[in-house]
Amino acid sequence: MTVILLSGAVGLFSQPQTGKLSFQQLDTNSDGVISLTELKQLPRLTAQFKDLDVDNSGGISRAEFD
């Protein structure tokens, strides 16, 4: 089960087994952006991708993640 606590546009990504997921863990190709493909490892967030991508750039930047 994935727990998401939203504060503003983007919030805290956490998993009960490992604690909070870092930006680096989600940005698997290390390009500085979390893409929809990278986020698919968390299916519940995939549905929220458009809301999380505040600037509609097609990815979640570090600023949007924070």
PDB file of N, CA, C and O in Angstrom:
ATOM      1  N   MET A   1       0.838  -1.175   0.000  1.00  0.00           N
ATOM      2  CA  MET A   1       0.000   0.000   0.000  1.00  0.00           C
ATOM      3  C   MET A   1       0.879   1.232   0.000  1.00  0.00           C
ATOM      4  O   MET A   1       1.816   1.336   0.774  1.00  0.00           O
ATOM      5  N   THR A   2       0.607   2.189  -0.871  1.00  0.00           N
ATOM      6  CA  THR A   2       1.350   3.429  -0.955  1.00  0.00           C
ATOM      7  C   THR A   2       0.559   4.529  -0.273  1.00  0.00           C
ATOM      8  O   THR A   2      -0.632   4.654  -0.481  1.00  0.00           O
ATOM      9  N   VAL A   3       1.228   5.314   0.546  1.00  0.00           N
ATOM     10  CA  VAL A   3       0.588   6.410   1.253  1.00  0.00           C
ATOM     11  C   VAL A   3       1.110   7.711   0.682  1.00  0.00           C
ATOM     12  O   VAL A   3       2.313   7.885   0.522  1.00  0.00           O
ATOM     13  N   ILE A   4       0.200   8.622   0.373  1.00  0.00           N
ATOM     14  CA  ILE A   4       0.586   9.912  -0.179  1.00  0.00           C
ATOM     15  C   ILE A   4      -0.009  10.995   0.699  1.00  0.00           C
ATOM     16  O   ILE A   4      -1.214  11.046   0.894  1.00  0.00           O
ATOM     17  N   LEU A   5       0.826  11.838   1.239  1.00  0.00           N
ATOM     18  CA  LEU A   5       0.359  12.979   1.999  1.00  0.00           C
ATOM     19  C   LEU A   5       0.631  14.214   1.161  1.00  0.00           C
ATOM     20  O   LEU A   5       1.777  14.543   0.903  1.00  0.00           O
ATOM     21  N   LEU A   6      -0.415  14.886   0.714  1.00  0.00           N
ATOM     22  CA  LEU A   6      -0.229  16.035  -0.153  1.00  0.00           C
ATOM     23  C   LEU A   6      -0.236  17.322   0.650  1.00  0.00           C
ATOM     24  O   LEU A   6      -1.087  17.542   1.488  1.00  0.00           O
ATOM     25  N   SER A   7       0.703  18.165   0.340  1.00  0.00           N
ATOM     26  CA  SER A   7       0.783  19.492   0.914  1.00  0.00           C
ATOM     27  C   SER A   7       1.013  20.431  -0.247  1.00  0.00           C
ATOM     28  O   SER A   7       2.056  20.426  -0.874  1.00  0.00           O
ATOM     29  N   GLY A   8       0.042  21.223  -0.582  1.00  0.00           N
ATOM     30  CA  GLY A   8       0.128  22.023  -1.792  1.00  0.00           C
ATOM     31  C   GLY A   8      -0.073  21.125  -2.989  1.00  0.00           C
ATOM     32  O   GLY A   8      -0.882  20.221  -2.974  1.00  0.00           O
ATOM     33  N   ALA A   9       0.668  21.349  -4.045  1.00  0.00           N
ATOM     34  CA  ALA A   9       0.503  20.573  -5.272  1.00  0.00           C
ATOM     35  C   ALA A   9       1.124  19.188  -5.178  1.00  0.00           C
ATOM     36  O   ALA A   9       0.614  18.231  -5.713  1.00  0.00           O
ATOM     37  N   VAL A  10       2.255  19.084  -4.512  1.00  0.00           N
ATOM     38  CA  VAL A  10       2.974  17.811  -4.446  1.00  0.00           C
ATOM     39  C   VAL A  10       3.341  17.561  -2.999  1.00  0.00           C
ATOM     40  O   VAL A  10       3.626  18.473  -2.253  1.00  0.00           O
ATOM     41  N   GLY A  11       3.369  16.307  -2.619  1.00  0.00           N
ATOM     42  CA  GLY A  11       3.654  16.012  -1.228  1.00  0.00           C
ATOM     43  C   GLY A  11       4.673  14.932  -1.030  1.00  0.00           C
ATOM     44  O   GLY A  11       5.596  14.763  -1.812  1.00  0.00           O
ATOM     45  N   LEU A  12       4.449  14.187  -0.011  1.00  0.00           N
ATOM     46  CA  LEU A  12       5.374  13.172   0.468  1.00  0.00           C
ATOM     47  C   LEU A  12       5.026  11.832  -0.134  1.00  0.00           C
ATOM     48  O   LEU A  12       3.908  11.398  -0.076  1.00  0.00           O
ATOM     49  N   PHE A  13       5.987  11.157  -0.729  1.00  0.00           N
ATOM     50  CA  PHE A  13       5.806   9.832  -1.297  1.00  0.00           C
ATOM     51  C   PHE A  13       6.397   8.851  -0.295  1.00  0.00           C
ATOM     52  O   PHE A  13       7.567   8.942   0.014  1.00  0.00           O
ATOM     53  N   SER A  14       5.586   7.916   0.172  1.00  0.00           N
ATOM     54  CA  SER A  14       6.160   6.962   1.119  1.00  0.00           C
ATOM     55  C   SER A  14       5.613   5.570   0.893  1.00  0.00           C
ATOM     56  O   SER A  14       4.555   5.395   0.318  1.00  0.00           O
ATOM     57  N   GLN A  15       6.394   4.603   1.314  1.00  0.00           N
ATOM     58  CA  GLN A  15       6.003   3.206   1.277  1.00  0.00           C
ATOM     59  C   GLN A  15       6.225   2.641   2.666  1.00  0.00           C
ATOM     60  O   GLN A  15       7.268   2.894   3.268  1.00  0.00           O
ATOM     61  N   PRO A  16       5.262   1.872   3.181  1.00  0.00           N
ATOM     62  CA  PRO A  16       5.414   1.346   4.532  1.00  0.00           C
ATOM     63  C   PRO A  16       6.700   0.547   4.740  1.00  0.00           C
ATOM     64  O   PRO A  16       7.298   0.619   5.796  1.00  0.00           O
ATOM     65  N   GLN A  17       7.152  -0.203   3.740  1.00  0.00           N
ATOM     66  CA  GLN A  17       8.313  -1.057   3.927  1.00  0.00           C
ATOM     67  C   GLN A  17       9.620  -0.266   3.998  1.00  0.00           C
ATOM     68  O   GLN A  17      10.542  -0.665   4.674  1.00  0.00           O
ATOM     69  N   THR A  18       9.725   0.803   3.268  1.00  0.00           N
ATOM     70  CA  THR A  18      11.007   1.492   3.153  1.00  0.00           C
ATOM     71  C   THR A  18      10.999   2.916   3.662  1.00  0.00           C
ATOM     72  O   THR A  18      12.030   3.563   3.658  1.00  0.00           O
ATOM     73  N   GLY A  19       9.867   3.450   4.058  1.00  0.00           N
ATOM     74  CA  GLY A  19       9.800   4.838   4.455  1.00  0.00           C
ATOM     75  C   GLY A  19       9.650   5.722   3.237  1.00  0.00           C
ATOM     76  O   GLY A  19       9.207   5.292   2.187  1.00  0.00           O
ATOM     77  N   LYS A  20      10.038   6.960   3.361  1.00  0.00           N
ATOM     78  CA  LYS A  20       9.872   7.943   2.301  1.00  0.00           C
ATOM     79  C   LYS A  20      10.734   7.627   1.091  1.00  0.00           C
ATOM     80  O   LYS A  20      11.906   7.308   1.216  1.00  0.00           O
ATOM     81  N   LEU A  21      10.129   7.716  -0.090  1.00  0.00           N
ATOM     82  CA  LEU A  21      10.888   7.559  -1.336  1.00  0.00           C
ATOM     83  C   LEU A  21      11.500   8.905  -1.698  1.00  0.00           C
ATOM     84  O   LEU A  21      10.829   9.925  -1.690  1.00  0.00           O
ATOM     85  N   SER A  22      12.755   8.896  -2.023  1.00  0.00           N
ATOM     86  CA  SER A  22      13.433  10.139  -2.384  1.00  0.00           C
ATOM     87  C   SER A  22      13.222  10.445  -3.865  1.00  0.00           C
ATOM     88  O   SER A  22      12.859   9.577  -4.661  1.00  0.00           O
ATOM     89  N   PHE A  23      13.489  11.683  -4.226  1.00  0.00           N
ATOM     90  CA  PHE A  23      13.433  12.096  -5.620  1.00  0.00           C
ATOM     91  C   PHE A  23      14.374  11.233  -6.448  1.00  0.00           C
ATOM     92  O   PHE A  23      14.021  10.765  -7.525  1.00  0.00           O
ATOM     93  N   GLN A  24      15.569  10.976  -5.931  1.00  0.00           N
ATOM     94  CA  GLN A  24      16.556  10.181  -6.649  1.00  0.00           C
ATOM     95  C   GLN A  24      16.078   8.751  -6.894  1.00  0.00           C
ATOM     96  O   GLN A  24      16.373   8.172  -7.932  1.00  0.00           O
ATOM     97  N   GLN A  25      15.361   8.183  -5.951  1.00  0.00           N
ATOM     98  CA  GLN A  25      14.845   6.827  -6.131  1.00  0.00           C
ATOM     99  C   GLN A  25      13.797   6.772  -7.240  1.00  0.00           C
ATOM    100  O   GLN A  25      13.737   5.796  -7.976  1.00  0.00           O
ATOM    101  N   LEU A  26      12.987   7.802  -7.354  1.00  0.00           N
ATOM    102  CA  LEU A  26      11.947   7.829  -8.374  1.00  0.00           C
ATOM    103  C   LEU A  26      12.494   8.245  -9.733  1.00  0.00           C
ATOM    104  O   LEU A  26      11.997   7.806 -10.766  1.00  0.00           O
ATOM    105  N   ASP A  27      13.519   9.091  -9.754  1.00  0.00           N
ATOM    106  CA  ASP A  27      14.150   9.532 -11.003  1.00  0.00           C
ATOM    107  C   ASP A  27      15.193   8.496 -11.401  1.00  0.00           C
ATOM    108  O   ASP A  27      16.389   8.697 -11.283  1.00  0.00           O
ATOM    109  N   THR A  28      14.727   7.360 -11.891  1.00  0.00           N
ATOM    110  CA  THR A  28      15.600   6.212 -12.120  1.00  0.00           C
ATOM    111  C   THR A  28      16.649   6.423 -13.208  1.00  0.00           C
ATOM    112  O   THR A  28      17.688   5.766 -13.204  1.00  0.00           O
ATOM    113  N   ASN A  29      16.407   7.355 -14.149  1.00  0.00           N
ATOM    114  CA  ASN A  29      17.410   7.603 -15.181  1.00  0.00           C
ATOM    115  C   ASN A  29      18.267   8.835 -14.877  1.00  0.00           C
ATOM    116  O   ASN A  29      19.077   9.247 -15.694  1.00  0.00           O
ATOM    117  N   SER A  30      18.077   9.424 -13.704  1.00  0.00           N
ATOM    118  CA  SER A  30      18.884  10.545 -13.207  1.00  0.00           C
ATOM    119  C   SER A  30      18.921  11.746 -14.142  1.00  0.00           C
ATOM    120  O   SER A  30      19.935  12.424 -14.248  1.00  0.00           O
ATOM    121  N   ASP A  31      17.782  12.031 -14.792  1.00  0.00           N
ATOM    122  CA  ASP A  31      17.753  13.200 -15.676  1.00  0.00           C
ATOM    123  C   ASP A  31      17.188  14.443 -15.004  1.00  0.00           C
ATOM    124  O   ASP A  31      17.021  15.476 -15.632  1.00  0.00           O
ATOM    125  N   GLY A  32      16.890  14.369 -13.715  1.00  0.00           N
ATOM    126  CA  GLY A  32      16.389  15.524 -12.978  1.00  0.00           C
ATOM    127  C   GLY A  32      14.885  15.706 -13.053  1.00  0.00           C
ATOM    128  O   GLY A  32      14.358  16.703 -12.562  1.00  0.00           O
ATOM    129  N   VAL A  33      14.185  14.744 -13.652  1.00  0.00           N
ATOM    130  CA  VAL A  33      12.732  14.810 -13.804  1.00  0.00           C
ATOM    131  C   VAL A  33      12.161  13.411 -13.589  1.00  0.00           C
ATOM    132  O   VAL A  33      12.730  12.430 -14.067  1.00  0.00           O
ATOM    133  N   ILE A  34      11.041  13.332 -12.885  1.00  0.00           N
ATOM    134  CA  ILE A  34      10.347  12.048 -12.740  1.00  0.00           C
ATOM    135  C   ILE A  34       9.301  11.988 -13.843  1.00  0.00           C
ATOM    136  O   ILE A  34       8.357  12.769 -13.872  1.00  0.00           O
ATOM    137  N   SER A  35       9.501  11.070 -14.769  1.00  0.00           N
ATOM    138  CA  SER A  35       8.577  10.931 -15.900  1.00  0.00           C
ATOM    139  C   SER A  35       7.417  10.019 -15.520  1.00  0.00           C
ATOM    140  O   SER A  35       7.461   9.311 -14.514  1.00  0.00           O
ATOM    141  N   LEU A  36       6.395  10.028 -16.347  1.00  0.00           N
ATOM    142  CA  LEU A  36       5.261   9.141 -16.145  1.00  0.00           C
ATOM    143  C   LEU A  36       5.720   7.687 -16.153  1.00  0.00           C
ATOM    144  O   LEU A  36       5.268   6.883 -15.347  1.00  0.00           O
ATOM    145  N   THR A  37       6.647   7.358 -17.021  1.00  0.00           N
ATOM    146  CA  THR A  37       7.187   5.996 -17.083  1.00  0.00           C
ATOM    147  C   THR A  37       7.851   5.615 -15.768  1.00  0.00           C
ATOM    148  O   THR A  37       7.643   4.519 -15.252  1.00  0.00           O
ATOM    149  N   GLU A  38       8.642   6.514 -15.206  1.00  0.00           N
ATOM    150  CA  GLU A  38       9.311   6.232 -13.938  1.00  0.00           C
ATOM    151  C   GLU A  38       8.304   6.124 -12.794  1.00  0.00           C
ATOM    152  O   GLU A  38       8.479   5.321 -11.887  1.00  0.00           O
ATOM    153  N   LEU A  39       7.260   6.901 -12.854  1.00  0.00           N
ATOM    154  CA  LEU A  39       6.269   6.918 -11.787  1.00  0.00           C
ATOM    155  C   LEU A  39       5.356   5.698 -11.815  1.00  0.00           C
ATOM    156  O   LEU A  39       4.718   5.371 -10.820  1.00  0.00           O
ATOM    157  N   LYS A  40       5.337   4.991 -12.925  1.00  0.00           N
ATOM    158  CA  LYS A  40       4.455   3.820 -13.033  1.00  0.00           C
ATOM    159  C   LYS A  40       4.768   2.741 -12.013  1.00  0.00           C
ATOM    160  O   LYS A  40       3.965   1.857 -11.783  1.00  0.00           O
ATOM    161  N   GLN A  41       5.914   2.831 -11.357  1.00  0.00           N
ATOM    162  CA  GLN A  41       6.208   1.894 -10.276  1.00  0.00           C
ATOM    163  C   GLN A  41       5.268   2.120  -9.088  1.00  0.00           C
ATOM    164  O   GLN A  41       5.181   1.286  -8.193  1.00  0.00           O
ATOM    165  N   LEU A  42       4.577   3.244  -9.082  1.00  0.00           N
ATOM    166  CA  LEU A  42       3.587   3.568  -8.053  1.00  0.00           C
ATOM    167  C   LEU A  42       2.253   3.843  -8.748  1.00  0.00           C
ATOM    168  O   LEU A  42       1.909   4.995  -9.004  1.00  0.00           O
ATOM    169  N   PRO A  43       1.492   2.807  -9.054  1.00  0.00           N
ATOM    170  CA  PRO A  43       0.278   2.953  -9.863  1.00  0.00           C
ATOM    171  C   PRO A  43      -0.713   3.994  -9.367  1.00  0.00           C
ATOM    172  O   PRO A  43      -1.353   4.662 -10.176  1.00  0.00           O
ATOM    173  N   ARG A  44      -0.835   4.156  -8.072  1.00  0.00           N
ATOM    174  CA  ARG A  44      -1.790   5.159  -7.571  1.00  0.00           C
ATOM    175  C   ARG A  44      -1.379   6.578  -7.952  1.00  0.00           C
ATOM    176  O   ARG A  44      -2.215   7.442  -8.127  1.00  0.00           O
ATOM    177  N   LEU A  45      -0.096   6.822  -8.066  1.00  0.00           N
ATOM    178  CA  LEU A  45       0.367   8.156  -8.441  1.00  0.00           C
ATOM    179  C   LEU A  45       0.251   8.395  -9.937  1.00  0.00           C
ATOM    180  O   LEU A  45       0.145   9.535 -10.366  1.00  0.00           O
ATOM    181  N   THR A  46       0.269   7.335 -10.712  1.00  0.00           N
ATOM    182  CA  THR A  46       0.141   7.481 -12.158  1.00  0.00           C
ATOM    183  C   THR A  46      -1.134   8.233 -12.502  1.00  0.00           C
ATOM    184  O   THR A  46      -1.135   9.112 -13.360  1.00  0.00           O
ATOM    185  N   ALA A  47      -2.210   7.909 -11.809  1.00  0.00           N
ATOM    186  CA  ALA A  47      -3.492   8.572 -12.058  1.00  0.00           C
ATOM    187  C   ALA A  47      -3.446  10.049 -11.668  1.00  0.00           C
ATOM    188  O   ALA A  47      -4.206  10.855 -12.201  1.00  0.00           O
ATOM    189  N   GLN A  48      -2.550  10.416 -10.775  1.00  0.00           N
ATOM    190  CA  GLN A  48      -2.443  11.799 -10.305  1.00  0.00           C
ATOM    191  C   GLN A  48      -1.327  12.576 -11.010  1.00  0.00           C
ATOM    192  O   GLN A  48      -1.061  13.723 -10.664  1.00  0.00           O
ATOM    193  N   PHE A  49      -0.691  11.960 -11.980  1.00  0.00           N
ATOM    194  CA  PHE A  49       0.479  12.566 -12.613  1.00  0.00           C
ATOM    195  C   PHE A  49       0.204  13.980 -13.116  1.00  0.00           C
ATOM    196  O   PHE A  49       0.995  14.893 -12.892  1.00  0.00           O
ATOM    197  N   LYS A  50      -0.918  14.173 -13.771  1.00  0.00           N
ATOM    198  CA  LYS A  50      -1.239  15.491 -14.333  1.00  0.00           C
ATOM    199  C   LYS A  50      -1.319  16.560 -13.244  1.00  0.00           C
ATOM    200  O   LYS A  50      -0.856  17.678 -13.435  1.00  0.00           O
ATOM    201  N   ASP A  51      -1.870  16.206 -12.100  1.00  0.00           N
ATOM    202  CA  ASP A  51      -1.950  17.155 -10.982  1.00  0.00           C
ATOM    203  C   ASP A  51      -0.582  17.411 -10.363  1.00  0.00           C
ATOM    204  O   ASP A  51      -0.297  18.522  -9.924  1.00  0.00           O
ATOM    205  N   LEU A  52       0.251  16.388 -10.316  1.00  0.00           N
ATOM    206  CA  LEU A  52       1.581  16.535  -9.738  1.00  0.00           C
ATOM    207  C   LEU A  52       2.513  17.329 -10.642  1.00  0.00           C
ATOM    208  O   LEU A  52       3.414  18.020 -10.163  1.00  0.00           O
ATOM    209  N   ASP A  53       2.297  17.240 -11.947  1.00  0.00           N
ATOM    210  CA  ASP A  53       3.096  17.988 -12.927  1.00  0.00           C
ATOM    211  C   ASP A  53       2.482  19.389 -13.071  1.00  0.00           C
ATOM    212  O   ASP A  53       1.819  19.710 -14.036  1.00  0.00           O
ATOM    213  N   VAL A  54       2.727  20.217 -12.084  1.00  0.00           N
ATOM    214  CA  VAL A  54       2.087  21.527 -11.966  1.00  0.00           C
ATOM    215  C   VAL A  54       2.305  22.411 -13.193  1.00  0.00           C
ATOM    216  O   VAL A  54       1.391  23.094 -13.648  1.00  0.00           O
ATOM    217  N   ASP A  55       3.503  22.393 -13.764  1.00  0.00           N
ATOM    218  CA  ASP A  55       3.789  23.262 -14.913  1.00  0.00           C
ATOM    219  C   ASP A  55       3.485  22.604 -16.258  1.00  0.00           C
ATOM    220  O   ASP A  55       3.795  23.157 -17.312  1.00  0.00           O
ATOM    221  N   ASN A  56       2.896  21.418 -16.231  1.00  0.00           N
ATOM    222  CA  ASN A  56       2.524  20.687 -17.455  1.00  0.00           C
ATOM    223  C   ASN A  56       3.694  20.456 -18.404  1.00  0.00           C
ATOM    224  O   ASN A  56       3.528  20.466 -19.619  1.00  0.00           O
ATOM    225  N   SER A  57       4.864  20.185 -17.837  1.00  0.00           N
ATOM    226  CA  SER A  57       6.056  19.973 -18.654  1.00  0.00           C
ATOM    227  C   SER A  57       6.201  18.524 -19.123  1.00  0.00           C
ATOM    228  O   SER A  57       7.070  18.227 -19.918  1.00  0.00           O
ATOM    229  N   GLY A  58       5.374  17.650 -18.587  1.00  0.00           N
ATOM    230  CA  GLY A  58       5.490  16.235 -18.932  1.00  0.00           C
ATOM    231  C   GLY A  58       6.337  15.448 -17.958  1.00  0.00           C
ATOM    232  O   GLY A  58       6.601  14.271 -18.163  1.00  0.00           O
ATOM    233  N   GLY A  59       6.779  16.097 -16.892  1.00  0.00           N
ATOM    234  CA  GLY A  59       7.566  15.439 -15.862  1.00  0.00           C
ATOM    235  C   GLY A  59       7.460  16.191 -14.557  1.00  0.00           C
ATOM    236  O   GLY A  59       7.085  17.359 -14.525  1.00  0.00           O
ATOM    237  N   ILE A  60       7.798  15.512 -13.474  1.00  0.00           N
ATOM    238  CA  ILE A  60       7.773  16.135 -12.151  1.00  0.00           C
ATOM    239  C   ILE A  60       9.189  16.568 -11.809  1.00  0.00           C
ATOM    240  O   ILE A  60      10.087  15.738 -11.654  1.00  0.00           O
ATOM    241  N   SER A  61       9.387  17.866 -11.721  1.00  0.00           N
ATOM    242  CA  SER A  61      10.707  18.415 -11.414  1.00  0.00           C
ATOM    243  C   SER A  61      10.989  18.287  -9.911  1.00  0.00           C
ATOM    244  O   SER A  61      10.097  17.983  -9.116  1.00  0.00           O
ATOM    245  N   ARG A  62      12.221  18.553  -9.544  1.00  0.00           N
ATOM    246  CA  ARG A  62      12.584  18.523  -8.127  1.00  0.00           C
ATOM    247  C   ARG A  62      11.741  19.528  -7.335  1.00  0.00           C
ATOM    248  O   ARG A  62      11.272  19.230  -6.247  1.00  0.00           O
ATOM    249  N   ALA A  63      11.534  20.704  -7.901  1.00  0.00           N
ATOM    250  CA  ALA A  63      10.732  21.735  -7.219  1.00  0.00           C
ATOM    251  C   ALA A  63       9.290  21.270  -7.018  1.00  0.00           C
ATOM    252  O   ALA A  63       8.707  21.494  -5.955  1.00  0.00           O
ATOM    253  N   GLU A  64       8.719  20.631  -8.035  1.00  0.00           N
ATOM    254  CA  GLU A  64       7.356  20.128  -7.905  1.00  0.00           C
ATOM    255  C   GLU A  64       7.293  18.997  -6.885  1.00  0.00           C
ATOM    256  O   GLU A  64       6.332  18.889  -6.123  1.00  0.00           O
ATOM    257  N   PHE A  65       8.300  18.164  -6.839  1.00  0.00           N
ATOM    258  CA  PHE A  65       8.362  17.072  -5.876  1.00  0.00           C
ATOM    259  C   PHE A  65       8.436  17.596  -4.447  1.00  0.00           C
ATOM    260  O   PHE A  65       7.753  17.112  -3.559  1.00  0.00           O
ATOM    261  N   ASP A  66       9.287  18.608  -4.260  1.00  0.00           N
ATOM    262  CA  ASP A  66       9.464  19.188  -2.918  1.00  0.00           C
ATOM    263  C   ASP A  66       8.204  19.897  -2.482  1.00  0.00           C
ATOM    264  O   ASP A  66       7.831  19.935  -1.376  1.00  0.00           O
TER     265      ASP A  66
END
